[in-house]
XYZ file of N, CA, C and O in Angstrom:
816
model
N 89.791 34.651 158.041
C 90.973 34.031 158.507
C 92.127 34.100 157.515
O 91.838 33.658 156.224
N 93.118 34.617 157.620
C 94.273 34.639 156.892
C 95.532 33.865 157.349
O 95.831 34.060 158.664
N 96.026 33.025 156.553
C 97.143 32.092 157.192
C 98.201 32.070 156.099
O 98.068 32.514 155.006
N 99.174 31.825 156.185
C 100.603 31.902 155.153
C 100.833 30.552 154.558
O 101.300 30.372 153.586
N 101.385 29.807 155.710
C 101.760 28.430 155.283
C 101.420 27.788 154.008
O 100.158 27.270 154.092
N 102.158 27.325 153.079
C 101.656 26.709 152.196
C 101.068 25.053 152.612
O 102.086 24.791 153.458
N 100.232 24.378 151.660
C 100.127 23.039 151.847
C 101.273 22.348 151.540
O 101.863 22.628 150.441
N 101.652 21.042 152.237
C 102.508 20.195 151.667
C 102.153 18.958 151.650
O 101.730 18.168 152.698
N 102.267 18.283 150.375
C 101.805 16.865 150.203
C 102.826 16.001 150.853
O 103.903 16.035 151.344
N 102.224 15.009 151.352
C 102.574 14.069 152.071
C 103.869 13.020 151.212
O 104.050 13.319 150.128
N 104.540 12.105 151.973
C 105.749 11.642 151.306
C 105.429 10.816 150.273
O 104.416 10.006 150.006
N 106.033 11.085 149.065
C 105.870 10.251 147.695
C 104.611 10.882 146.899
O 104.352 10.410 145.657
N 104.035 12.016 147.272
C 103.023 12.593 146.525
C 103.597 13.468 145.379
O 104.606 14.089 145.592
N 102.750 13.519 144.171
C 103.150 14.122 142.993
C 102.658 15.647 143.301
O 102.319 16.042 144.258
N 102.230 15.981 141.944
C 101.580 17.229 141.803
C 100.313 17.550 142.564
O 99.582 16.531 142.682
N 100.327 18.614 143.447
C 98.928 18.419 144.233
C 97.767 18.434 143.320
O 97.473 19.470 142.610
N 96.523 17.711 143.571
C 95.317 17.497 142.920
C 94.753 18.880 142.911
O 94.932 19.170 144.170
N 94.100 19.385 141.884
C 93.371 20.537 141.989
C 92.125 20.366 143.031
O 92.031 21.403 143.557
N 91.413 19.108 143.239
C 90.516 19.307 143.902
C 90.841 19.096 145.684
O 90.257 19.752 146.386
N 92.124 18.921 145.707
C 92.784 18.949 147.200
C 92.969 20.661 147.366
O 92.766 21.128 148.111
N 93.716 21.226 146.340
C 93.796 22.546 146.421
C 92.619 23.299 146.791
O 92.396 24.617 147.562
N 91.769 23.256 146.022
C 90.359 23.851 146.146
C 89.882 23.484 147.522
O 89.232 24.342 148.085
N 90.046 22.208 148.176
C 89.304 22.070 149.520
C 90.255 22.696 150.216
O 89.572 23.430 151.452
N 91.288 22.961 150.403
C 92.327 23.614 151.233
C 91.951 25.222 151.016
O 91.648 26.020 152.391
N 91.474 25.639 149.844
C 91.211 27.077 150.009
C 89.760 27.263 150.603
O 89.627 28.473 151.253
N 89.249 26.532 150.350
C 87.530 26.551 151.067
C 87.991 26.519 152.783
O 87.304 27.315 153.295
N 88.851 25.680 153.202
C 89.108 25.597 154.597
C 89.683 27.079 155.172
O 89.277 27.545 156.173
N 90.346 27.838 154.396
C 90.968 28.998 154.720
C 89.991 30.042 154.660
O 90.144 31.303 155.311
N 88.997 29.711 153.919
C 87.875 30.864 153.700
C 86.930 30.675 154.980
O 86.006 31.718 155.278
N 87.218 29.921 155.904
C 86.226 29.840 157.283
C 86.173 31.061 158.045
O 87.245 31.709 158.422
N 85.144 31.516 158.396
C 84.963 32.805 159.313
C 84.673 32.203 160.607
O 83.835 31.516 161.050
N 85.515 32.428 161.715
C 85.605 32.093 163.269
C 85.216 33.106 163.977
O 85.743 34.303 163.647
N 84.756 32.588 165.146
C 84.292 33.778 166.391
C 85.897 34.755 166.665
O 87.020 33.978 166.439
N 85.736 35.859 166.755
C 86.981 36.850 167.581
C 87.701 35.850 168.508
O 88.976 36.205 168.905
N 86.900 35.401 169.537
C 87.681 34.234 170.538
C 88.588 33.300 169.993
O 89.368 32.664 170.633
N 88.485 32.886 168.758
C 89.040 31.779 168.228
C 90.408 32.301 167.330
O 90.107 32.969 166.349
N 91.442 31.904 167.730
C 92.723 32.363 167.189
C 93.199 31.052 166.354
O 93.577 30.125 166.695
N 93.140 31.120 164.902
C 93.358 29.974 164.172
C 94.428 29.968 163.278
O 94.678 31.288 162.893
N 95.407 29.045 162.951
C 96.532 29.515 162.094
C 96.695 27.958 161.598
O 96.272 26.886 161.888
N 97.472 27.955 160.558
C 97.868 26.537 159.786
C 99.069 26.063 161.004
O 99.951 26.771 161.548
N 99.261 24.919 160.750
C 100.288 23.899 161.307
C 100.748 22.761 160.538
O 100.181 22.246 159.502
N 101.975 22.247 160.912
C 102.301 21.116 160.002
C 101.527 20.137 160.192
O 100.954 19.579 161.221
N 101.133 19.493 158.820
C 100.269 18.431 158.890
C 100.753 17.029 158.722
O 102.140 16.924 158.318
N 100.271 15.811 159.569
C 100.829 14.554 159.164
C 101.092 14.311 157.896
O 99.977 14.433 156.960
N 102.263 13.625 157.483
C 102.595 13.258 156.102
C 102.320 11.842 155.801
O 103.082 11.342 154.692
N 102.347 11.024 156.832
C 102.278 9.656 156.496
C 100.775 9.043 156.479
O 100.846 7.640 156.206
N 99.886 9.653 156.859
C 98.535 9.077 156.965
C 97.912 9.090 155.839
O 97.262 7.794 155.315
N 98.150 9.935 154.556
C 97.418 10.102 153.399
C 98.440 10.770 152.453
O 99.341 11.385 153.076
N 98.435 10.566 151.418
C 99.258 11.266 150.267
C 99.301 13.027 150.620
O 100.410 13.343 150.279
N 98.236 13.511 150.635
C 97.985 14.790 150.976
C 97.275 15.192 152.351
O 96.372 14.647 152.665
N 97.788 16.226 152.869
C 97.199 16.635 154.087
C 97.358 18.182 154.310
O 98.202 18.719 153.914
N 96.563 18.575 155.064
C 96.568 20.170 155.559
C 95.879 20.160 156.934
O 95.042 19.459 157.013
N 96.304 20.843 157.886
C 95.965 21.184 158.884
C 95.980 22.626 159.620
O 96.649 23.652 159.306
N 94.779 22.998 160.515
C 94.738 23.913 161.236
C 94.433 23.756 162.830
O 94.311 22.953 162.886
N 95.147 24.865 163.537
C 95.310 24.747 164.721
C 94.149 25.997 165.485
O 94.211 27.199 164.676
N 94.036 25.721 166.517
C 93.132 27.055 167.227
C 93.130 27.164 168.538
O 93.290 26.142 169.170
N 93.230 28.298 169.165
C 93.035 28.399 170.708
C 91.982 29.415 170.843
O 91.828 30.277 170.084
N 90.860 28.861 171.858
C 89.995 29.828 172.141
C 90.442 30.510 173.599
O 90.663 30.181 174.545
N 90.344 32.123 173.341
C 90.623 32.780 174.562
C 89.681 33.749 174.928
O 89.035 34.511 174.157
N 89.306 33.930 176.241
C 88.616 34.761 176.641
C 89.238 35.603 178.064
O 89.746 35.067 178.863
N 89.507 36.890 177.885
C 89.861 37.677 178.860
C 91.288 37.341 179.074
O 91.993 37.006 180.374
N 92.070 37.062 177.997
C 93.606 36.707 177.809
C 93.831 35.469 178.585
O 95.035 35.266 178.836
N 92.937 34.644 178.792
C 93.158 33.090 179.327
C 92.728 32.011 178.317
O 91.527 32.120 177.672
N 93.253 31.302 177.971
C 93.104 30.002 177.160
C 92.028 29.347 177.798
O 92.379 28.559 178.826
N 90.986 29.057 176.978
C 89.931 28.081 177.674
C 89.661 26.894 176.810
O 88.755 26.059 177.135
N 90.371 26.998 175.828
C 90.203 25.833 174.764
C 91.197 25.737 173.463
O 91.895 26.621 173.241
N 91.422 24.421 172.895
C 92.482 24.387 171.962
C 91.822 23.231 170.985
O 90.971 22.135 171.513
N 92.200 23.215 169.957
C 92.053 22.213 168.906
C 92.836 22.249 167.836
O 93.465 23.163 167.392
N 92.470 21.188 166.656
C 92.956 20.901 165.529
C 92.210 20.652 164.632
O 91.197 19.547 164.864
N 92.154 20.709 163.297
C 91.272 19.913 162.289
C 92.344 19.707 161.243
O 92.967 20.534 160.750
N 92.386 18.467 160.677
C 93.390 18.177 159.810
C 92.403 17.550 158.253
O 91.572 16.518 158.704
N 92.974 17.726 157.199
C 91.900 17.041 156.011
C 93.143 16.324 155.396
O 94.380 16.534 155.219
N 92.619 15.020 155.120
C 93.506 14.243 154.409
C 92.968 13.798 153.068
O 91.526 14.090 153.153
N 93.711 13.363 152.216
C 93.357 13.061 151.009
C 94.108 12.157 150.337
O 95.242 12.262 150.151
N 93.219 11.245 149.843
C 93.871 9.989 149.040
C 93.067 9.774 147.775
O 92.017 9.394 147.533
N 93.913 10.224 146.656
C 93.250 10.350 145.496
C 92.844 8.735 144.894
O 91.795 8.699 144.043
N 93.139 7.737 145.220
C 92.892 6.338 145.064
C 91.624 5.896 146.205
O 91.262 4.742 145.933
N 91.338 6.799 147.144
C 90.094 6.334 147.897
C 90.796 5.370 149.000
O 91.663 5.128 149.033
N 89.886 5.440 150.095
C 90.326 4.579 151.379
C 88.999 4.179 151.693
O 87.931 4.669 152.034
N 88.794 2.625 151.773
C 87.562 2.007 152.055
C 87.055 2.171 153.458
O 85.904 2.620 154.111
N 88.118 2.755 154.624
C 87.638 3.029 155.584
C 86.968 4.207 155.749
O 86.067 4.478 156.794
N 87.462 5.355 155.011
C 86.873 6.583 154.836
C 85.415 6.657 153.895
O 84.904 7.323 154.221
N 85.163 5.902 153.131
C 84.190 5.579 152.130
C 84.329 6.889 151.834
O 83.330 7.678 151.230
N 85.538 7.303 150.872
C 85.519 8.088 150.021
C 87.276 8.703 149.788
O 87.751 7.977 150.219
N 87.468 9.745 149.282
C 88.947 10.314 149.132
C 89.182 11.357 150.203
O 90.736 11.770 149.849
N 88.478 11.780 150.635
C 88.746 12.859 151.626
C 88.408 12.396 153.368
O 87.390 11.645 153.268
N 89.057 12.872 154.133
C 88.621 12.452 155.380
C 89.049 13.625 156.477
O 90.376 14.309 156.287
N 88.056 14.182 157.381
C 88.446 15.338 158.162
C 88.789 14.557 159.637
O 87.813 13.938 159.505
N 89.932 15.174 160.285
C 89.924 14.698 161.584
C 90.118 15.853 162.508
O 91.072 16.855 162.334
N 89.498 15.704 163.358
C 89.181 16.972 164.152
C 89.453 16.236 165.918
O 89.306 15.434 166.198
N 89.885 17.523 166.593
C 90.297 17.248 168.072
C 90.001 18.625 168.629
O 90.245 19.918 168.376
N 89.296 18.733 169.816
C 88.704 19.830 170.706
C 88.936 19.339 172.207
O 88.670 18.418 172.493
N 89.853 20.170 172.878
C 90.131 20.267 174.203
C 89.624 21.298 175.065
O 89.927 22.665 174.489
N 88.981 21.292 176.109
C 88.340 22.554 176.714
C 88.379 22.220 178.403
O 88.155 21.142 178.665
N 88.488 23.486 179.091
C 88.606 23.375 180.566
C 86.808 23.111 180.742
O 86.148 23.815 180.262
N 86.586 22.224 181.917
C 85.303 22.205 182.225
C 85.369 22.655 183.999
O 86.258 22.235 184.734
N 83.980 22.656 184.536
C 84.066 22.531 186.155
C 84.295 21.096 186.681
O 83.854 20.218 185.875
N 84.784 21.264 187.483
C 85.363 19.730 188.007
C 84.226 19.140 188.495
O 84.335 17.623 188.562
N 83.072 19.340 188.980
C 82.227 19.035 189.368
C 81.224 18.178 188.296
O 80.410 17.197 188.465
N 81.587 18.414 186.936
C 81.076 17.957 185.798
C 81.611 16.727 185.238
O 81.323 15.759 184.527
N 82.920 16.165 185.933
C 83.518 14.980 185.262
C 83.274 13.846 185.681
O 83.079 12.972 185.214
N 82.192 13.899 186.905
C 81.531 12.501 187.107
C 79.923 12.498 186.432
O 79.512 11.467 186.790
N 79.686 13.291 185.840
C 78.037 13.443 184.910
C 78.445 12.281 184.214
O 78.924 12.462 183.073
N 77.554 11.342 184.081
C 77.583 10.311 183.088
C 76.996 10.449 181.548
O 77.435 9.837 180.644
N 76.586 11.721 181.630
C 75.847 12.166 180.517
C 76.663 13.036 179.769
O 76.786 13.553 178.558
N 77.971 13.434 180.246
C 78.723 14.440 179.665
C 79.601 13.905 178.296
O 79.311 14.756 177.408
N 79.572 12.773 178.476
C 80.347 12.037 176.847
C 79.609 12.197 175.745
O 79.740 12.933 174.569
N 78.219 11.817 175.924
C 77.178 11.792 174.881
C 76.708 13.245 174.709
O 76.544 13.659 173.378
N 76.826 14.430 175.787
C 76.607 15.275 175.136
C 77.720 16.209 174.469
O 77.405 17.213 173.552
N 79.069 15.746 174.702
C 80.189 16.110 174.268
C 80.162 15.835 172.669
O 80.322 16.446 171.912
N 79.834 14.655 172.122
C 79.515 14.195 170.739
C 78.113 14.908 170.023
O 78.268 15.244 169.117
N 77.501 15.407 170.969
C 76.165 15.787 170.346
C 76.560 17.346 170.095
O 75.983 17.812 168.963
N 77.542 17.927 170.656
C 78.116 19.208 170.334
C 78.824 19.100 169.111
O 78.310 20.058 168.326
N 79.392 18.088 168.561
C 79.701 18.005 167.435
C 78.791 17.865 166.428
O 79.010 18.453 165.450
N 77.705 17.033 166.598
C 77.047 16.508 165.627
C 75.767 17.670 165.181
O 75.827 18.025 164.162
N 75.464 18.577 166.194
C 74.671 19.607 166.091
C 75.603 20.733 165.371
O 74.936 21.379 164.630
N 76.752 20.866 165.693
C 77.412 22.228 164.959
C 77.896 21.541 163.654
O 77.489 22.389 162.447
N 77.824 20.312 163.034
C 77.742 20.064 161.740
C 76.784 20.342 161.116
O 76.564 20.709 159.869
N 75.329 19.928 161.702
C 74.316 20.176 161.016
C 74.039 21.752 160.987
O 73.377 21.955 160.008
N 74.303 21.994 161.802
C 74.103 23.777 161.910
C 74.728 24.406 160.568
O 74.283 25.488 160.276
N 75.769 24.035 160.583
C 76.579 24.710 159.415
C 76.564 24.231 158.214
O 77.083 24.672 157.165
N 75.473 23.017 157.859
C 75.479 22.473 156.697
C 76.492 21.589 156.131
O 76.645 21.654 155.009
N 77.217 21.247 157.110
C 78.525 20.435 156.593
C 78.022 18.997 156.586
O 78.166 18.115 157.223
N 77.542 18.583 155.254
C 77.154 17.159 155.106
C 78.402 16.205 155.059
O 79.452 16.374 154.554
N 78.203 15.161 155.795
C 79.247 14.210 156.222
C 78.599 12.673 155.749
O 77.444 12.569 155.975
N 79.435 11.603 156.132
C 79.101 10.268 156.185
C 80.174 9.818 157.093
O 81.461 10.332 157.237
N 80.041 8.667 157.915
C 81.055 7.916 158.350
C 81.769 8.458 159.366
O 83.007 8.481 159.727
N 80.981 9.099 160.231
C 81.304 9.753 161.668
C 81.672 8.947 162.858
O 80.858 8.020 162.939
N 82.708 9.091 163.375
C 83.196 8.231 164.389
C 84.215 9.192 165.315
O 84.575 10.162 164.682
N 84.113 8.473 166.563
C 85.058 9.537 167.601
C 84.908 9.065 168.984
O 84.015 8.061 169.287
N 85.498 9.615 169.597
C 85.628 9.296 171.535
C 85.621 10.755 171.981
O 85.851 11.739 171.689
N 85.054 10.694 173.105
C 84.744 11.560 174.250
C 85.572 11.260 175.512
O 84.936 10.216 175.884
N 86.268 11.889 175.824
C 87.417 11.790 177.094
C 87.235 12.901 178.127
O 87.506 13.958 177.744
N 86.947 12.158 179.444
C 86.840 13.413 180.328
C 88.247 13.027 181.510
O 88.663 11.599 181.754
N 88.853 14.066 181.418
C 90.281 14.156 182.391
C 90.428 14.830 183.390
O 89.825 16.073 183.384
N 90.687 14.293 184.704
C 90.713 14.982 185.780
C 92.178 15.021 186.328
O 92.722 13.782 186.431
N 92.675 16.211 187.059
C 93.937 16.481 187.527
C 93.978 16.728 188.948
O 93.080 17.658 189.241
N 94.572 16.298 189.622
C 94.556 16.454 191.194
C 95.852 16.810 191.381
O 96.729 16.488 190.540
N 96.248 17.985 192.386
C 97.684 18.278 192.719
C 97.840 18.086 194.198
O 96.977 18.082 195.069
N 99.022 17.771 194.293
C 99.560 17.511 195.484
C 100.944 17.960 195.915
O 101.535 18.468 195.191
N 101.257 17.639 197.486
C 102.646 18.412 197.895
C 102.612 19.849 197.797
O 101.430 20.732 198.062
N 103.758 20.546 197.090
C 103.868 22.068 196.833
C 103.119 22.190 195.905
O 102.980 23.634 195.622
N 102.183 21.729 195.249
C 101.288 22.137 194.142
C 99.815 22.075 194.803
O 98.712 22.219 193.766
N 99.729 21.574 195.713
C 98.300 21.249 196.570
C 97.632 22.726 196.606
O 96.192 22.374 196.373
N 97.896 23.729 196.541
C 97.072 24.918 196.551
C 96.395 25.179 195.141
O 95.531 26.037 195.286
N 97.130 24.553 194.165
C 96.417 24.977 192.723
C 95.062 24.378 192.696
O 94.504 24.543 191.478
N 94.821 23.220 193.644
C 93.597 22.703 193.412
C 93.511 21.614 192.028
O 94.349 21.472 191.512
N 92.197 21.118 191.909
C 91.889 20.368 190.916
C 91.274 20.954 189.361
O 90.889 21.960 189.624
N 91.959 20.326 188.351
C 91.016 20.827 187.136
C 90.306 19.532 186.354
O 90.871 18.532 186.571
N 89.650 19.998 185.453
C 89.247 19.051 184.584
C 88.922 19.345 183.228
O 88.856 20.718 182.853
N 88.929 18.389 182.441
C 88.902 19.008 180.762
C 87.998 17.805 180.104
O 88.115 16.537 180.547
N 87.711 18.341 179.200
C 86.694 17.547 178.200
C 87.504 17.222 176.905
O 88.032 18.519 176.273
N 87.816 15.980 176.175
C 88.396 15.911 174.900
C 87.580 15.510 174.082
O 87.209 14.217 174.136
N 87.520 16.003 172.856
C 86.640 15.182 171.785
C 87.589 15.023 170.549
O 88.308 15.929 170.081
N 87.840 13.738 170.225
C 88.262 13.466 169.041
C 87.175 12.780 168.072
O 86.531 11.884 168.292
N 87.324 13.072 166.531
C 86.385 12.731 165.731
C 86.976 12.923 164.429
O 88.034 13.715 164.127
N 86.411 12.173 163.640
C 86.991 12.052 162.024
C 85.334 11.718 161.381
O 84.602 11.211 161.662
N 85.469 12.360 160.213
C 84.142 12.156 159.262
C 84.528 12.486 157.594
O 85.778 12.961 157.425
N 83.873 11.659 156.769
C 83.953 11.916 155.460
C 83.119 13.162 155.000
O 81.821 13.252 154.720
N 83.762 14.494 154.314
C 82.847 15.425 153.715
C 82.276 15.174 152.478
O 82.827 14.109 151.645
N 80.994 15.103 152.499
C 80.409 15.143 150.960
C 80.763 15.715 149.840
O 80.876 15.420 148.733
N 80.935 16.925 150.221
C 81.441 18.179 149.253
C 82.910 18.631 149.650
O 82.843 19.552 150.654
N 83.725 18.098 149.410
C 85.237 18.536 149.720
C 85.278 20.124 149.267
O 86.269 20.771 149.634
N 84.604 20.488 148.341
C 84.595 21.963 148.054
C 84.033 22.979 148.909
O 83.995 24.155 148.935
N 83.511 22.287 149.970
C 82.802 23.190 151.041
C 83.327 23.064 152.277
O 82.622 22.797 153.136
N 84.716 22.748 152.365
C 85.151 22.446 153.650
C 85.359 23.678 154.885
O 85.395 23.365 155.806
N 84.834 24.839 154.312
C 84.711 26.050 154.891
C 83.693 25.854 155.996
O 83.615 25.970 157.188
N 82.354 25.030 155.681
C 81.652 24.775 156.535
C 81.905 23.847 157.792
O 81.374 23.939 158.835
N 82.705 22.715 157.490
C 83.160 21.901 158.273
C 84.085 22.422 159.342
O 84.147 22.131 160.649
N 84.959 23.585 158.730
C 85.876 24.577 159.645
C 85.089 25.330 160.521
O 85.409 25.294 161.789
N 84.066 25.888 160.185
C 83.315 26.630 160.791
C 82.629 25.696 162.140
O 82.458 26.428 163.126
N 82.292 24.493 161.667
C 81.610 23.774 162.607
C 82.694 23.721 163.805
O 82.123 23.436 164.567
N 83.496 23.088 163.203
C 84.963 22.621 164.233
C 84.993 23.967 165.007
O 84.980 23.832 166.249
N 84.949 25.074 164.793
C 85.173 26.165 165.375
C 84.220 26.541 166.636
O 84.518 26.697 167.626
N 82.759 26.153 166.050
C 81.708 26.107 166.743
C 81.764 25.382 168.252
O 81.606 25.342 169.187
N 82.237 23.904 167.719
C 82.570 23.071 168.503
C 83.589 23.407 169.701
O 83.320 23.011 170.817
N 84.461 24.187 169.286
C 85.704 24.477 170.483
C 84.928 25.541 171.380
O 85.288 25.458 172.353
N 84.305 26.267 170.439
C 83.578 27.629 171.629
C 82.484 26.884 172.519
O 82.135 27.290 173.767
N 81.717 25.650 172.061
C 80.768 25.273 172.877
C 81.352 24.362 173.694
O 80.852 24.679 175.051
N 82.357 23.783 173.446
C 83.142 23.141 174.613
C 83.748 23.865 175.615
O 83.954 23.526 176.871
N 84.384 24.967 175.249
C 84.696 26.093 176.179
C 83.900 26.784 177.172
O 84.111 27.572 177.788
N 82.368 26.595 176.763
C 81.567 27.263 177.529
C 81.371 28.847 177.145
O 80.357 29.116 177.655
N 81.295 29.106 175.657
C 81.159 30.102 175.340
C 79.600 30.135 174.941
O 79.012 29.283 174.404
N 78.881 31.164 175.027
C 77.455 31.247 174.464
C 77.137 31.346 173.338
O 78.115 31.747 172.312
N 76.401 30.742 172.691
C 76.295 30.954 171.174
C 75.897 32.134 170.435
O 75.406 33.079 171.269
N 76.406 32.186 169.205
C 76.145 33.472 168.822
C 74.496 33.770 168.462
O 73.794 32.678 167.711
N 74.088 34.795 168.609
C 72.583 35.095 168.592
C 72.207 34.618 167.109
O 72.992 34.836 166.169
N 71.096 34.490 166.735
C 70.433 34.116 165.443
C 70.582 35.649 164.761
O 70.024 36.412 165.048
N 70.980 35.112 163.335
C 70.895 36.582 162.209
C 72.221 37.221 162.536
O 72.539 38.083 162.145
N 73.094 36.686 163.617
C 74.141 37.694 163.370
C 75.742 36.292 163.131
O 75.854 35.424 163.439
N 76.434 36.834 162.003
C 77.442 36.237 161.304
C 78.500 36.444 162.072
O 79.165 37.589 162.260
N 79.247 35.137 162.895
C 80.545 35.282 163.362
C 81.408 35.610 162.190
O 81.906 34.854 161.334
N 82.419 36.816 162.491
C 83.369 37.115 161.688
C 84.473 37.386 162.501
O 85.013 37.696 163.620
N 85.962 36.984 162.028
C 86.971 37.063 162.938
C 87.538 38.194 163.030
O 87.601 39.018 162.140
N 87.915 38.743 163.881
C 88.639 39.963 163.959
C 90.304 39.926 164.053
O 90.557 38.860 163.726
N 91.079 40.955 164.178
C 92.127 40.754 163.622
C 92.934 39.808 164.663
O 94.164 39.156 164.373
N 92.609 39.863 165.812
C 92.889 38.728 167.198
C 92.592 37.539 166.617
O 93.735 36.475 167.169
N 91.831 37.404 165.789
C 91.723 35.757 165.271
C 92.281 35.590 163.915
O 91.934 34.711 163.106
N 93.059 36.335 163.526
C 93.609 36.422 162.109
C 95.401 36.270 162.257
O 95.662 36.996 163.357
N 96.081 35.760 161.397
C 97.488 35.713 161.196
C 97.641 35.915 160.034
O 97.370 35.093 158.751
N 98.481 37.193 159.509
C 98.739 37.329 157.836
C 100.241 38.114 157.894
O 100.761 38.607 159.081
N 100.697 38.693 156.808
C 101.949 39.285 156.700
C 102.050 40.846 157.622
O 100.803 41.434 157.527
N 102.848 40.603 158.322
C 102.988 42.117 159.256
C 102.367 41.574 160.704
O 102.363 42.568 161.374
N 101.595 40.499 160.866
C 101.104 40.352 162.171
C 101.753 39.329 162.998
O 102.359 38.516 162.668
């Protein structure tokens, strides 16, 4: 994954701490599936002194089937609510079959996707929390021919135990996006590497 935008510290922050720079570089090294187009985005600057964010879209046959973002927050003074000095905040949204919206097990399954992705990528963490939301949309009048749509939204945050290994956390988030979008898992023994379609760099 190749990205260009530089990290920008939050309001009032001084020189960027080396541990934050190392964490950001680790995030930039993440290898995502070719269906995932990932790039840097402006990070919120009022939640923590330092922040960095990535956004991604999952595209299959030129159709966007999922989207999300992951934000890294850093407060050198620590944060009691985080139980640490770093915090990952992630969001994932994907289209699902409309008949799944009434499944009472869906929220629990959605949370399991996140937990299992973090475990599979060795993204050690603590203090995980979040929500899973089901969204149904019906069309009427002149739009009635479009039929209904359904989506699942997963919002979560957790404290990474090793900020120098944020690559694992980004790759877990990428897997969550693909799982929510209904993509089959990558076979065992096959490493997901980004194609040009999943990268952005000078001249692209």
